[in-house]
PDB file of C-alpha atoms and ligand atoms in Angstrom:
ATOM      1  CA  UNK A   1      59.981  83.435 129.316  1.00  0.00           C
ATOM      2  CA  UNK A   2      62.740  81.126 130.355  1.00  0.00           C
ATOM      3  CA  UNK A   3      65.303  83.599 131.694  1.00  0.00           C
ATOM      4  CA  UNK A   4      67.286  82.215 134.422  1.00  0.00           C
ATOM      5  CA  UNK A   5      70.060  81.030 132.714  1.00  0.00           C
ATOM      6  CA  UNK A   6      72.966  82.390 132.691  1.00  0.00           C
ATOM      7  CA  UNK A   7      75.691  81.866 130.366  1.00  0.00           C
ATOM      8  CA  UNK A   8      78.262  79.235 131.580  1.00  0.00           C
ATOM      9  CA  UNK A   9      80.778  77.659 128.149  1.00  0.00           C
ATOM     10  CA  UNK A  10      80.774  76.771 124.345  1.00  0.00           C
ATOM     11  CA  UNK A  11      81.493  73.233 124.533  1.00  0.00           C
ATOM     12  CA  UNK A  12      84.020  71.837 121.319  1.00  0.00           C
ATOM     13  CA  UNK A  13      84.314  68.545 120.827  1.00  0.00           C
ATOM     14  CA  UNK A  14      87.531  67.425 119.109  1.00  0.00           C
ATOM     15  CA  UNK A  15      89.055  64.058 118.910  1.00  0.00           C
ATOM     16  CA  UNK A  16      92.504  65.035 120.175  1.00  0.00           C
ATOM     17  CA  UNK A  17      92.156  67.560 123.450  1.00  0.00           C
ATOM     18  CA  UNK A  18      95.635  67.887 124.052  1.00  0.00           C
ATOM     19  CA  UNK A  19      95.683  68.977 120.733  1.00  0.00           C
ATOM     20  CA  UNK A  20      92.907  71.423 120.952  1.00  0.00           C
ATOM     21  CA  UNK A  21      94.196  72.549 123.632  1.00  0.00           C
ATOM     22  CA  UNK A  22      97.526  73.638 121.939  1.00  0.00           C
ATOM     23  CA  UNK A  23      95.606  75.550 119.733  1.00  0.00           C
ATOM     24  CA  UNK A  24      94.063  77.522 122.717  1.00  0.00           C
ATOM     25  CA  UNK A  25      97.585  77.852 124.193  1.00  0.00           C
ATOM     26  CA  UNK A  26      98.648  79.832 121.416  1.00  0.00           C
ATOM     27  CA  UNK A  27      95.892  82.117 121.235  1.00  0.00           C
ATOM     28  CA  UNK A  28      96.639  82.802 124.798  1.00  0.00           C
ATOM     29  CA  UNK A  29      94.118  80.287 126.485  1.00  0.00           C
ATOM     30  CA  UNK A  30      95.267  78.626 129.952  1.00  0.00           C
ATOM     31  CA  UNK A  31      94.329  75.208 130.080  1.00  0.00           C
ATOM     32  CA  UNK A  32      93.023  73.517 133.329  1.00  0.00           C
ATOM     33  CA  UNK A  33      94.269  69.200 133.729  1.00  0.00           C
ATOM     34  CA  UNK A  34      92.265  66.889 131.906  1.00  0.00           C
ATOM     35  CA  UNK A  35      89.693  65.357 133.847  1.00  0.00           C
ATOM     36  CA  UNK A  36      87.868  61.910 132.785  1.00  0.00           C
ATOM     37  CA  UNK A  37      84.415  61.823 133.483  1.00  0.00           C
ATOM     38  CA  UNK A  38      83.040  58.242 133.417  1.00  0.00           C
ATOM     39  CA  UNK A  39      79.198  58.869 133.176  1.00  0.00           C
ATOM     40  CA  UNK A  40      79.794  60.403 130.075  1.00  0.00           C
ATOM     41  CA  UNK A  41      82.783  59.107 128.652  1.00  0.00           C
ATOM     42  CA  UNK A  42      84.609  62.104 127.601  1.00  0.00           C
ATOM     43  CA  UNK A  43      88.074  63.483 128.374  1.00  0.00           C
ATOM     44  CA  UNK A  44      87.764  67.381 129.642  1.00  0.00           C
ATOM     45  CA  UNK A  45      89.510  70.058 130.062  1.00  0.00           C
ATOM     46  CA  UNK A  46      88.464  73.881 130.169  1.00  0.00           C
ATOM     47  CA  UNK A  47      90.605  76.789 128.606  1.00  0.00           C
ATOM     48  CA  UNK A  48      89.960  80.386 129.683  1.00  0.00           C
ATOM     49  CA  UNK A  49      91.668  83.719 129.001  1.00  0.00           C
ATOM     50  CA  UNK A  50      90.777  86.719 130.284  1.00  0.00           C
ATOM     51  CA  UNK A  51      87.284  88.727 128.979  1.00  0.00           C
ATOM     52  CA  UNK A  52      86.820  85.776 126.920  1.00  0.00           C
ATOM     53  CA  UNK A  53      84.020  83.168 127.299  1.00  0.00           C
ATOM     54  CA  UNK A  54      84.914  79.743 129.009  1.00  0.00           C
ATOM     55  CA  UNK A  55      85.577  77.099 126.039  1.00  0.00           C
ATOM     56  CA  UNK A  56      85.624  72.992 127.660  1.00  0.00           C
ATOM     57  CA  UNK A  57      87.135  71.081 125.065  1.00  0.00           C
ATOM     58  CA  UNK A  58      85.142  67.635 125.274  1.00  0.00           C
ATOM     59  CA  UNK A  59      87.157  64.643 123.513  1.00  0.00           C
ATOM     60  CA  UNK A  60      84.893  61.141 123.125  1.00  0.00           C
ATOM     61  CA  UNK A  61      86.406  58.150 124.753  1.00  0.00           C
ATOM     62  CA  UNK A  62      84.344  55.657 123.529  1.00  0.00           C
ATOM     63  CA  UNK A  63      83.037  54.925 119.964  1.00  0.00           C
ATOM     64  CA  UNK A  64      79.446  54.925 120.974  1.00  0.00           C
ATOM     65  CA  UNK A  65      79.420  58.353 121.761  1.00  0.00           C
ATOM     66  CA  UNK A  66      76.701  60.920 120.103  1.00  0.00           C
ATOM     67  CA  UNK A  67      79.757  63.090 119.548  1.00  0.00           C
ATOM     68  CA  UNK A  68      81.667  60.908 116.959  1.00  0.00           C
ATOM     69  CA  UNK A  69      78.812  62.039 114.906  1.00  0.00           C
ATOM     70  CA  UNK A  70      79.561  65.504 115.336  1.00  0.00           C
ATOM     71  CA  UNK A  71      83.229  65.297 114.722  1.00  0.00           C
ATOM     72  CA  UNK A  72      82.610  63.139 111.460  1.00  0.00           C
ATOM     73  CA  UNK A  73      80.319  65.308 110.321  1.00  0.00           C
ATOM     74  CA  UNK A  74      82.320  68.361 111.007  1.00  0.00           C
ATOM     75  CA  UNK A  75      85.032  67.294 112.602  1.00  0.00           C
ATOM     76  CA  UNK A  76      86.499  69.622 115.759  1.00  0.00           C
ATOM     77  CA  UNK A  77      83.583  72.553 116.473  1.00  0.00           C
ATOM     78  CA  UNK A  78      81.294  74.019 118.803  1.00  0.00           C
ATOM     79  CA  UNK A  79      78.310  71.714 119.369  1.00  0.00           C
ATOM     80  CA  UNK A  80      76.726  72.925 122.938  1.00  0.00           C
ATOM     81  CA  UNK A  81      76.215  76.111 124.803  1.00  0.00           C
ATOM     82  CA  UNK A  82      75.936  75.452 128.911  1.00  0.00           C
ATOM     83  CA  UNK A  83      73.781  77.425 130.778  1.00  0.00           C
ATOM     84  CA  UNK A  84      74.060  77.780 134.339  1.00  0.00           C
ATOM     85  CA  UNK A  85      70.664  77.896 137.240  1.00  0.00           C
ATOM     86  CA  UNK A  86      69.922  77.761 140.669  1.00  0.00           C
ATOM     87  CA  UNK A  87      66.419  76.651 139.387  1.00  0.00           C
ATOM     88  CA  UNK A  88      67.466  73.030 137.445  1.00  0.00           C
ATOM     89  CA  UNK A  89      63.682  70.694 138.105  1.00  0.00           C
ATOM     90  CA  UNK A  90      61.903  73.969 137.096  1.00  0.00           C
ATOM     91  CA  UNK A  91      64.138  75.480 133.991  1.00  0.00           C
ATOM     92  CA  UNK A  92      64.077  71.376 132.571  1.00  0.00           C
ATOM     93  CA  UNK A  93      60.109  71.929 132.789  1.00  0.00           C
ATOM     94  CA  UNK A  94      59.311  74.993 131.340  1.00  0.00           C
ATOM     95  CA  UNK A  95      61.916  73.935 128.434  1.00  0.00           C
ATOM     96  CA  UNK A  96      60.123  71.243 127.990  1.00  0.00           C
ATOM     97  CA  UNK A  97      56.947  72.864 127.506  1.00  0.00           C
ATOM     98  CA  UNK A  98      58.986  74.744 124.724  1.00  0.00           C
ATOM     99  CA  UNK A  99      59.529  71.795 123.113  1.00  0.00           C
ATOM    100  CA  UNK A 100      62.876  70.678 123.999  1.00  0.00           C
ATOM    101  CA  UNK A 101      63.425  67.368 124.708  1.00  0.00           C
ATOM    102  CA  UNK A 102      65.389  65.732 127.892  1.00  0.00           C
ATOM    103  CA  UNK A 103      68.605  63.787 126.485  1.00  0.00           C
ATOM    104  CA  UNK A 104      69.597  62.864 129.574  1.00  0.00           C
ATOM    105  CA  UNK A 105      68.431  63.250 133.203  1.00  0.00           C
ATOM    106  CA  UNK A 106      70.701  65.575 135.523  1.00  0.00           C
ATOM    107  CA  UNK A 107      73.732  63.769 136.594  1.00  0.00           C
ATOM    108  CA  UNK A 108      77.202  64.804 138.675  1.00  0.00           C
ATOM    109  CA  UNK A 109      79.826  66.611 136.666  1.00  0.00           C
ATOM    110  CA  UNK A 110      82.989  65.152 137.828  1.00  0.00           C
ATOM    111  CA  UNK A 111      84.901  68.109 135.701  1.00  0.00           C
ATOM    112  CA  UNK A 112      82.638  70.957 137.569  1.00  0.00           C
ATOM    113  CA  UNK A 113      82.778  70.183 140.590  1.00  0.00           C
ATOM    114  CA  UNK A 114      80.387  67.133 140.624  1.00  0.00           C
ATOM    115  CA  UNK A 115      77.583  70.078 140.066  1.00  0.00           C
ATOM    116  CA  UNK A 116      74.647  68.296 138.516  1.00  0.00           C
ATOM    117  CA  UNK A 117      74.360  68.763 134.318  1.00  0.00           C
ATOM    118  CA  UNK A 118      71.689  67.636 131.896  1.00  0.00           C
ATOM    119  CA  UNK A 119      71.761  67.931 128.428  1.00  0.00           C
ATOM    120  CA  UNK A 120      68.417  69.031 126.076  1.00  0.00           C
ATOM    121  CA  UNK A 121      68.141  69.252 122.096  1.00  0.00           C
ATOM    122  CA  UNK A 122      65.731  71.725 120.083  1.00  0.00           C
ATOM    123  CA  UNK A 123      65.801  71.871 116.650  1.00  0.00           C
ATOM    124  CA  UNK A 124      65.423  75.998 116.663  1.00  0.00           C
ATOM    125  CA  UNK A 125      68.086  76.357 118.934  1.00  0.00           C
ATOM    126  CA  UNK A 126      70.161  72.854 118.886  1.00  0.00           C
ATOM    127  CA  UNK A 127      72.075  71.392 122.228  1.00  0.00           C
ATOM    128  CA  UNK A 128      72.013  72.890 125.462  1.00  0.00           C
ATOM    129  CA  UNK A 129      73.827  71.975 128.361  1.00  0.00           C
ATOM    130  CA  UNK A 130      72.084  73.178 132.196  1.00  0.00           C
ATOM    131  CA  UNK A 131      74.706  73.227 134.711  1.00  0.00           C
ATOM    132  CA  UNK A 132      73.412  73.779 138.204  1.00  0.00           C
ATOM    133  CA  UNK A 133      74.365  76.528 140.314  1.00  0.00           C
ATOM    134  CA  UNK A 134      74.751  75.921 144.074  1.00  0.00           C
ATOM    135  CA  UNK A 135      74.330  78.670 145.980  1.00  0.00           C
TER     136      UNK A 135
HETATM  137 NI1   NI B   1      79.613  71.475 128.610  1.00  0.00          NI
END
């Protein structure tokens, strides 16, 4: 059992975040500055309210990104869950052995902090996003 993860965002990818994140502002979502992140060429911002779950709003800045697939398949929606662990090396390993598969080796978030992510696909349970936790 994989259970060191611990529940971090839903990640929505939309092609218009400051639009996105109007909708959020009237539901009562505060919206953090939109932050570019060049190693994966999105536009982020998080919105948060209180005893809600953190929502980043992820907007593609480049038409070679995965996520134009998403949004023209569905257009703006959830498409990741982000977990966060203090064990990264170990949690990528025994997820692997479950048969996910590695999308991309752990890099620096630029929008968290420059904490290290990695993103992993399985077709039971779709994209996941590990966030390390630095304690
Ligand atoms: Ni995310």
């Amino acid at each position: 059992m994989i259970d060191s993860l611990q529940f971090h965002h839903i990640g929505i990818a939309t092609r218009n975040i400051a639009k996105t994140a109007q909708a959020y502002a009237c539901m009562g979502f505060t919206a953090t500055t939109v932050v570019y992140d060049a190693i994966q060429k999105v536009n982020i911002c998080f919105v948060s309210k209180a005893n809600t779950p953190l929502i980043e709003l992820v907007e593609p800045t480049e038409s070679q990104s995965p996520i134009n697939k998403i949004l023209d398949d569905v257009g703006t929606s959830p498409y990741h869950i982000c977990y966060q662990t203090t064990e990264m090396e170990a949690d990528i390993e025994a997820l692997q052995e479950q048969q996910y598969v590695l999308l991309q080796r752990p890099v620096a978030a630029v929008a968290l902090d420059n904490r290290r992510i990695c993103f992993l696909y399985n077709r039971d349970m779709g994209l996941i996003e590990l966030l390390e936790e630095v304690t």
